[in-house]
PDB file of C-alpha atoms in Angstrom:
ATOM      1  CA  UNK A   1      -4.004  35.031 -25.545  1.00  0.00           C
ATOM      2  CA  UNK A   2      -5.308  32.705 -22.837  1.00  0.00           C
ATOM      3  CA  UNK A   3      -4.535  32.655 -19.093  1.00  0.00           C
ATOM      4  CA  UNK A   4      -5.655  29.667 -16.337  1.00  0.00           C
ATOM      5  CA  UNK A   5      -6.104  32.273 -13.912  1.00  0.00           C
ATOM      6  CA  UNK A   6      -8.789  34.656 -15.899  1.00  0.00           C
ATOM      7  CA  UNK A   7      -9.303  36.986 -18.015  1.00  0.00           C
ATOM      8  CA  UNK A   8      -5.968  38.290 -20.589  1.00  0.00           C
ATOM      9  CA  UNK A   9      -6.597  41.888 -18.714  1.00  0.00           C
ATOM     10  CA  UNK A  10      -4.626  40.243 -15.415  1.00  0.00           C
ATOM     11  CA  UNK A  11      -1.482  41.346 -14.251  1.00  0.00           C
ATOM     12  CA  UNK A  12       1.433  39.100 -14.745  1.00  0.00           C
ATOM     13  CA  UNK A  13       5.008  39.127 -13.698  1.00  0.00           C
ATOM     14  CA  UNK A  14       4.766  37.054 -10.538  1.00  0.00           C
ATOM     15  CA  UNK A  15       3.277  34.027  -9.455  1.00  0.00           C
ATOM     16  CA  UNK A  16      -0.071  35.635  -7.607  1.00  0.00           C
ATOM     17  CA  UNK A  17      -0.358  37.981 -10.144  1.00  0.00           C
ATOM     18  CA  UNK A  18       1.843  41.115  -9.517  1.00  0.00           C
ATOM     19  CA  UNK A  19       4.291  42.884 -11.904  1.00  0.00           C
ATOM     20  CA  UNK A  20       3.853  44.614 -15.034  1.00  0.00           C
ATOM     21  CA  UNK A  21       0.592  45.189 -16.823  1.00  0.00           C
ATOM     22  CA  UNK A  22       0.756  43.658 -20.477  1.00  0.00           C
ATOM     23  CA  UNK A  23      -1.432  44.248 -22.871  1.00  0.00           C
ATOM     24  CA  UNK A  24      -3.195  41.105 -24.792  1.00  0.00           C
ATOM     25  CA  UNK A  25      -1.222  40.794 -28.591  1.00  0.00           C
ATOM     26  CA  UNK A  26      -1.966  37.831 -30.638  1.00  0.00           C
ATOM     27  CA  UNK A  27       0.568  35.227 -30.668  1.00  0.00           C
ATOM     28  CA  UNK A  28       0.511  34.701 -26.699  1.00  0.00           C
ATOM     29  CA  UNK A  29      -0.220  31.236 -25.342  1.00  0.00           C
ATOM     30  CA  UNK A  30      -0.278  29.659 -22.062  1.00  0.00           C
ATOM     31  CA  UNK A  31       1.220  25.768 -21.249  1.00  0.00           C
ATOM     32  CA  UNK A  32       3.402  25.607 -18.330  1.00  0.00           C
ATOM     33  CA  UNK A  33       3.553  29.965 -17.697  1.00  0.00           C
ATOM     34  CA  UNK A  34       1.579  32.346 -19.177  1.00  0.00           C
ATOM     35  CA  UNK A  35       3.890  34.727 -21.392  1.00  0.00           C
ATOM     36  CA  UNK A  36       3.177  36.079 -24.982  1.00  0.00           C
ATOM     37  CA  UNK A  37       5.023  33.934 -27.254  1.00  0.00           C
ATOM     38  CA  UNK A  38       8.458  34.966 -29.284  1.00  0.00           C
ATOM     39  CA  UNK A  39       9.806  33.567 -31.668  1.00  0.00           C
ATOM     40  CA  UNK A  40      13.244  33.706 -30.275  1.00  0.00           C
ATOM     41  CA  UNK A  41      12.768  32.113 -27.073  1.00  0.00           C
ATOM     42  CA  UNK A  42      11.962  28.490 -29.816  1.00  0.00           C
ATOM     43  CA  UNK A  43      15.020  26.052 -29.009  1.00  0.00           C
ATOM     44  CA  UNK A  44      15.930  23.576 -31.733  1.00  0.00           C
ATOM     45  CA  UNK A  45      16.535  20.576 -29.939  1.00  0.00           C
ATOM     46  CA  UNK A  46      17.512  18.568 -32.648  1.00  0.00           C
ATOM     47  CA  UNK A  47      20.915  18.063 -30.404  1.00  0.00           C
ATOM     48  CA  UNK A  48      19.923  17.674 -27.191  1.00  0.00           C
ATOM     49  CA  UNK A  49      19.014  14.460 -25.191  1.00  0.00           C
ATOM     50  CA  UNK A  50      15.587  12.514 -26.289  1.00  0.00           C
ATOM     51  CA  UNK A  51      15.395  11.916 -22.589  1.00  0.00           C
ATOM     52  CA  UNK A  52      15.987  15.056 -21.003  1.00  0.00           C
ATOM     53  CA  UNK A  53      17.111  13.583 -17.828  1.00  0.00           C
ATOM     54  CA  UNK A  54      17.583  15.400 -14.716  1.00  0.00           C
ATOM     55  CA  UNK A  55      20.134  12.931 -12.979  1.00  0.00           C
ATOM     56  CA  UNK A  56      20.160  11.123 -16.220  1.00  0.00           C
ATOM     57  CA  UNK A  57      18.750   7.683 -14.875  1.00  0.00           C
ATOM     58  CA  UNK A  58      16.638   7.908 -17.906  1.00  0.00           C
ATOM     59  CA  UNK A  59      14.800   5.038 -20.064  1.00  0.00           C
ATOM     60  CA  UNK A  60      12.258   5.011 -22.655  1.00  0.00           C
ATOM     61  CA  UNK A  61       9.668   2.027 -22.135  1.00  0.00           C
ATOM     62  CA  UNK A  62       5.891   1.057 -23.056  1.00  0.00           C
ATOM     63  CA  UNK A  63       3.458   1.059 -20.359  1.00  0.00           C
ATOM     64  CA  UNK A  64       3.502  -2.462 -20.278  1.00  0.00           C
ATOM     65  CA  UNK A  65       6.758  -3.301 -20.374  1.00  0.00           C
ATOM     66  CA  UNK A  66       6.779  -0.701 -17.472  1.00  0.00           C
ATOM     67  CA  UNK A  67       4.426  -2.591 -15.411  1.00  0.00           C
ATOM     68  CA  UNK A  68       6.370  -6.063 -15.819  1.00  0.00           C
ATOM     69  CA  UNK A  69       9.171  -4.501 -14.736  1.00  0.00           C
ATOM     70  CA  UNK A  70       7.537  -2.796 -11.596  1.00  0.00           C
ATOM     71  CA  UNK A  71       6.684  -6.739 -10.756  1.00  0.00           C
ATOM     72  CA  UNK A  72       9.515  -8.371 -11.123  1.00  0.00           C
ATOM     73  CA  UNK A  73      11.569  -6.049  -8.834  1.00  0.00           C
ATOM     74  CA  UNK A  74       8.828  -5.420  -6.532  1.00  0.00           C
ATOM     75  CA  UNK A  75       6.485  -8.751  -6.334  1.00  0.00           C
ATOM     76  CA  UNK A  76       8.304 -11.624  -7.673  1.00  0.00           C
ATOM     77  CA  UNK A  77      12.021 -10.408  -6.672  1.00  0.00           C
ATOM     78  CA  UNK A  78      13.225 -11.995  -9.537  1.00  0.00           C
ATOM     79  CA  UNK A  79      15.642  -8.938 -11.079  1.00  0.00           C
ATOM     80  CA  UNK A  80      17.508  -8.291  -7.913  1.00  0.00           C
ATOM     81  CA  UNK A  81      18.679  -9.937  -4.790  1.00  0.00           C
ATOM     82  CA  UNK A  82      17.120  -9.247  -1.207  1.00  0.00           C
ATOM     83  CA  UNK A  83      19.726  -7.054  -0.260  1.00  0.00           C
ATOM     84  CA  UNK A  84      19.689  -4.857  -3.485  1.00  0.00           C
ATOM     85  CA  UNK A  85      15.662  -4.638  -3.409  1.00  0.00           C
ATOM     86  CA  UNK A  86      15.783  -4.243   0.584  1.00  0.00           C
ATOM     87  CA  UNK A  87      18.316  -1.013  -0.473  1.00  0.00           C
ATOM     88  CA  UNK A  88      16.009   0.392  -2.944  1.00  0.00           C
ATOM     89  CA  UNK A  89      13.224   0.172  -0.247  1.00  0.00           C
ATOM     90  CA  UNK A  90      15.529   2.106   2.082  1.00  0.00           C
ATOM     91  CA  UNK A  91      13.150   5.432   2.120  1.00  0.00           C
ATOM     92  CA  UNK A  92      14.450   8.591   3.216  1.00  0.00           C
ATOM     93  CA  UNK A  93      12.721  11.753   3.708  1.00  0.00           C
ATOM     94  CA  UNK A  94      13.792  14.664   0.813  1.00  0.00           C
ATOM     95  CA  UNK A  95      15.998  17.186   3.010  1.00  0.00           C
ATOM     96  CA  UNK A  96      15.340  20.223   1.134  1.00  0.00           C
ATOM     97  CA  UNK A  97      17.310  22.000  -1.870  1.00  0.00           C
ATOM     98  CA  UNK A  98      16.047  21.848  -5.493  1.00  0.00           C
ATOM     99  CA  UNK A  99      13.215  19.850  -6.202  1.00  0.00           C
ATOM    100  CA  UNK A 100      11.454  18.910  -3.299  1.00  0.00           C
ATOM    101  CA  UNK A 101       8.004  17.363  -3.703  1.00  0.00           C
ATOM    102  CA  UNK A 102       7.415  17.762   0.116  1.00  0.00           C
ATOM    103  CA  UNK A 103       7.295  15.718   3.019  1.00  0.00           C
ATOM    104  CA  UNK A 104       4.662  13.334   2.070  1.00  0.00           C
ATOM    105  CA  UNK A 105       7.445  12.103  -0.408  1.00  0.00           C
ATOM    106  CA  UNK A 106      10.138   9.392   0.155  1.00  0.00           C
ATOM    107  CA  UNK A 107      12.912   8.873  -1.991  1.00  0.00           C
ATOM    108  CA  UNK A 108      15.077   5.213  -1.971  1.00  0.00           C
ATOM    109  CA  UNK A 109      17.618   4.067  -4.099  1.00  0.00           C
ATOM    110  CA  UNK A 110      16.258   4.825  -7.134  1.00  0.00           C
ATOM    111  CA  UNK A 111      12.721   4.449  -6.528  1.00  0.00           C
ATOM    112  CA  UNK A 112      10.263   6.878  -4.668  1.00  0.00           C
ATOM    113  CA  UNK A 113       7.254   6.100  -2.548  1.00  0.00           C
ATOM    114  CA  UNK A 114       4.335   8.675  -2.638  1.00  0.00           C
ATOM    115  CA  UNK A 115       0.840   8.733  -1.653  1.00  0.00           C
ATOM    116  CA  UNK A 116      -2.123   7.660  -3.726  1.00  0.00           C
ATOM    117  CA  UNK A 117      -5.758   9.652  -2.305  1.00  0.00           C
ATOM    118  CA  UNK A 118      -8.942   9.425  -4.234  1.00  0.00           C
ATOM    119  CA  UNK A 119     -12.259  10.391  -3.008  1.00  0.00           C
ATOM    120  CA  UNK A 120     -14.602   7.520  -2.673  1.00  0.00           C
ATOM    121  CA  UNK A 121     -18.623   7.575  -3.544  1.00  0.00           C
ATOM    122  CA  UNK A 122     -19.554   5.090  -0.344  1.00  0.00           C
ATOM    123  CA  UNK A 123     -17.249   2.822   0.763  1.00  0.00           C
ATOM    124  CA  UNK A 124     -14.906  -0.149  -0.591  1.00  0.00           C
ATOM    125  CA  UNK A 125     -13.954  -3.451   0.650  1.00  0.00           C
ATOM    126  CA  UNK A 126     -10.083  -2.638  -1.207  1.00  0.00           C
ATOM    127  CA  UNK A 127      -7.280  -2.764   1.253  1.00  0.00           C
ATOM    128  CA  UNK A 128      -6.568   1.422   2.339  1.00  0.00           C
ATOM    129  CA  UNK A 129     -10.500   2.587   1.668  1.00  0.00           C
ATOM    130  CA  UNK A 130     -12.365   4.303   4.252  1.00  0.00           C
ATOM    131  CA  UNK A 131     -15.831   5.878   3.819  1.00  0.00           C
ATOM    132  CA  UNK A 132     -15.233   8.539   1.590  1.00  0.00           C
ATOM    133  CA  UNK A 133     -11.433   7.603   1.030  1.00  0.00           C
ATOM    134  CA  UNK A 134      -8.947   5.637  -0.799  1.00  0.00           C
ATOM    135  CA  UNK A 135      -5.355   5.816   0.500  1.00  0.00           C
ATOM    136  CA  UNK A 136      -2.331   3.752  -1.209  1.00  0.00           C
ATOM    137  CA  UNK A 137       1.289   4.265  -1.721  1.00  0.00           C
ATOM    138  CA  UNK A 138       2.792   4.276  -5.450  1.00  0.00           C
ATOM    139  CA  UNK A 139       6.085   2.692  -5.176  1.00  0.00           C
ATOM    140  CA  UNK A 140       8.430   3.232  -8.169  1.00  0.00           C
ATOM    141  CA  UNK A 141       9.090   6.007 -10.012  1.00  0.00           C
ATOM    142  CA  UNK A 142       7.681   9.260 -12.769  1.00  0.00           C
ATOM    143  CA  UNK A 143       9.314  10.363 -15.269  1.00  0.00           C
ATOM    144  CA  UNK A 144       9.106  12.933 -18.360  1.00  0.00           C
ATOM    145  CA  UNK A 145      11.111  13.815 -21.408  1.00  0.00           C
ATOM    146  CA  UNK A 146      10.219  16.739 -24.301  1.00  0.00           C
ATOM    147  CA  UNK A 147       7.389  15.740 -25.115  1.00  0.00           C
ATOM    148  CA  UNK A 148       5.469  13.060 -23.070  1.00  0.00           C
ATOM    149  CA  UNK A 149       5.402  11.898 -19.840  1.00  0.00           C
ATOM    150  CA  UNK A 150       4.821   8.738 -16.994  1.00  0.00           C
ATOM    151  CA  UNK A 151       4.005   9.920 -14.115  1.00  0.00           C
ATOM    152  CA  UNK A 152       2.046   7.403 -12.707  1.00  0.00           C
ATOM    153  CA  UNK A 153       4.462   4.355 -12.885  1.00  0.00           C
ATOM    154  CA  UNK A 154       4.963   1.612 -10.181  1.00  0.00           C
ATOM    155  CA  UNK A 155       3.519  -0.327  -8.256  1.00  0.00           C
ATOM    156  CA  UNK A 156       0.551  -0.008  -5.311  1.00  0.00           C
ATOM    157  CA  UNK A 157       1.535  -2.680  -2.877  1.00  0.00           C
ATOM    158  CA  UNK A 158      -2.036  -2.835  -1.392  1.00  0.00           C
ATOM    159  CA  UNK A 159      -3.466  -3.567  -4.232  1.00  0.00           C
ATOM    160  CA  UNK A 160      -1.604  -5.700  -5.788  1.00  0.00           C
ATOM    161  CA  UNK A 161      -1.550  -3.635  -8.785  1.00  0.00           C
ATOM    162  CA  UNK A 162       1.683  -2.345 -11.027  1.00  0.00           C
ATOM    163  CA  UNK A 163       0.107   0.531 -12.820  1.00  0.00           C
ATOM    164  CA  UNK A 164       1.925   2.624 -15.275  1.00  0.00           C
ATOM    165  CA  UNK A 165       0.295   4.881 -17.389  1.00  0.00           C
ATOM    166  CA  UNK A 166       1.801   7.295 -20.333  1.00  0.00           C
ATOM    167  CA  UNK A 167       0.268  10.526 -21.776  1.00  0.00           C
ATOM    168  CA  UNK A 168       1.833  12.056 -24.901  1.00  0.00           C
ATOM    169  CA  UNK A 169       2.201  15.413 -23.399  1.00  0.00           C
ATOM    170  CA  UNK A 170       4.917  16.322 -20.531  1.00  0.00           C
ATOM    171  CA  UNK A 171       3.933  17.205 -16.905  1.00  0.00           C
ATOM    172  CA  UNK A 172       1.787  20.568 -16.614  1.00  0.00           C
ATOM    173  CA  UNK A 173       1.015  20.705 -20.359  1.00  0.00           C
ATOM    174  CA  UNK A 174       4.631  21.971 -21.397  1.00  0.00           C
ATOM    175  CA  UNK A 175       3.974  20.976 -24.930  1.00  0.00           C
ATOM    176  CA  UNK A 176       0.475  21.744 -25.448  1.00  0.00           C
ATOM    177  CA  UNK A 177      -2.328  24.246 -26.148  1.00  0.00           C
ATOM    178  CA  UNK A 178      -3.897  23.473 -23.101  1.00  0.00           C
ATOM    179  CA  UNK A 179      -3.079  25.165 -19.866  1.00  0.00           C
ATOM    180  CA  UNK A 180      -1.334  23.766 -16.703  1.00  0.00           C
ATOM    181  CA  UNK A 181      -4.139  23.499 -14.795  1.00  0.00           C
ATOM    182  CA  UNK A 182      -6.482  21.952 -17.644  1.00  0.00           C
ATOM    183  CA  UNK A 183      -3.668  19.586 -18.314  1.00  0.00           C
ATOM    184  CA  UNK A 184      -3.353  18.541 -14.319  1.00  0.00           C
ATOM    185  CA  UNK A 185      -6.934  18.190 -14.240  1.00  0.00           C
ATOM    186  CA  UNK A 186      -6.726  16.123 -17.326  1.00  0.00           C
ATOM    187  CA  UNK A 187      -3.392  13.705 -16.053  1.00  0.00           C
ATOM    188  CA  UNK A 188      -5.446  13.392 -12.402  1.00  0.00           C
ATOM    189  CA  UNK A 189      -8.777  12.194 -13.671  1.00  0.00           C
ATOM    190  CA  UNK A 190      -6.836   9.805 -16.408  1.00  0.00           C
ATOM    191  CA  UNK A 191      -5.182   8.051 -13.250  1.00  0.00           C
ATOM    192  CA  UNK A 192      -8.452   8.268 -11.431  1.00  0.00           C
ATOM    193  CA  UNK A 193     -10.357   6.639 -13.814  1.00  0.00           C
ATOM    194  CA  UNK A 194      -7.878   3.730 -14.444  1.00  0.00           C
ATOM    195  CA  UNK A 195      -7.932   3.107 -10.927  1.00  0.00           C
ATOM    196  CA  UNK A 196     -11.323   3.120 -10.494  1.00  0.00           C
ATOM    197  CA  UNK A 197     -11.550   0.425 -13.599  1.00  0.00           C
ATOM    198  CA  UNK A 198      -8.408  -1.296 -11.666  1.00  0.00           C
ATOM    199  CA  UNK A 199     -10.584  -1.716  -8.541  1.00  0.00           C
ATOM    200  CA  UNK A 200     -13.900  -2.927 -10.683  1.00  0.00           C
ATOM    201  CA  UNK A 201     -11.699  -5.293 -12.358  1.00  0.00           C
ATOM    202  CA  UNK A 202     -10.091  -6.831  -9.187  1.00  0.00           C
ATOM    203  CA  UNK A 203     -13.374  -7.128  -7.667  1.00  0.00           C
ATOM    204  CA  UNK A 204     -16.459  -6.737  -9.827  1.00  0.00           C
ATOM    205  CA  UNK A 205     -18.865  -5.882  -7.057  1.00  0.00           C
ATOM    206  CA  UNK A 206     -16.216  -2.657  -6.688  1.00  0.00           C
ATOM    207  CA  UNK A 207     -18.893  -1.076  -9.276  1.00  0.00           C
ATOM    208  CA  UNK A 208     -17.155   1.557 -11.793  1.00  0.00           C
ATOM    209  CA  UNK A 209     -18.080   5.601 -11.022  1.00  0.00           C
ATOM    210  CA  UNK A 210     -17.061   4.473  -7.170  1.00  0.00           C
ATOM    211  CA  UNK A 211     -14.106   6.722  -6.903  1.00  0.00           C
ATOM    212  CA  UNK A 212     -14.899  10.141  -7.645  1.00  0.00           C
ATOM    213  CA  UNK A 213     -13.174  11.218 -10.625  1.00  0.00           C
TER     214      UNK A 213
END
């Protein structure tokens, strides 16, 4: 038995904790909830979509043909005309119902624009850094299937930078032994640390360790 939020002795039943006491048996884990495990709740999903889509927009793609993409939409224009890529670029705020990442959010035609924030040791000459601060938008779009995920895929147009980067486990460790906070943790300082190697790279006096991973 393990549980993020303590020891196995917790409550459970709602989200802050409330709801019938269980008591610990073996064969409980924890990924994305904390429940004990049965064997009957296993799906085969030998017949179900590889993709898992939500609105079924779905593709499967290496990181780096990922990131090529991301610039020839977004930098060199080359896929679409103006018109198309100033329609994509159309943002609109999420107006509530199902999943709604909040209002920091935009969604455009098929692309969404979110922020980027990373706690800086100092400062940095990099277009959106303040003392203590780096602030970018990501402009493109995450995705996850069964088993892995992309959620940091687009392009950062103050950098300069398409940055797409895939993790063989889905979004809040759905898959895996690890917990959904351990596996945050774990997704947030991979994307930190490429970033911070991003920014070195781009500009070598940017020394590595700057953002605070």
């Amino acid at each position: 038995w393990t549980f993020e939020g303590g020891n196995c002795s917790l409550y459970y039943g709602t989200r802050h904790g409330g709801g019938p006491r269980v008591e610990p048996r073996a064969g409980a884990v924890s990924g994305w909830s904390v429940f004990p495990f049965n064997e009957s709740d296993v799906v085969d999903l030998i017949d179900y979509s590889c993709l898992n889509g939500w609105t079924m927009g779905n593709i499967a793609f290496s990181p780096a043909d990922a990131v090529r993409f991301w610039h020839a939409l977004l930098v060199d224009r080359s896929l679409l005309g103006a018109d198309g890529v100033t329609a994509m670029l159309a943002w609109k705020n999420f107006t509530g119902g199902g999943w709604n990442p909040g209002p920091e959010v935009q969604y455009g035609l098929g692309l969404m624009n979110w922020p980027l924030q990373f706690r800086v040791n100092g400062t940095c000459a990099a277009p959106g850094c303040s003392p203590g601060m780096a602030e970018w938008r990501h402009i493109g779009h995450p995705g996850m299937d069964w088993g892995s995920g992309m959620l940091t895929n687009g392009h950062v147009p103050e950098l300069a930078l398409s940055v797409s980067i895939a993790t063989s486990t889905a979004h809040g460790g759905m898959n895996a032994s690890l917990t959904r906070v351990e596996n945050e943790r774990f997704l947030n300082g991979l994307r930190c640390a490429v970033f911070d190697t991003l920014l070195h790279f781009r500009d070598p006096t940017f020394g590595r360790g700057r953002l605070m991973c």
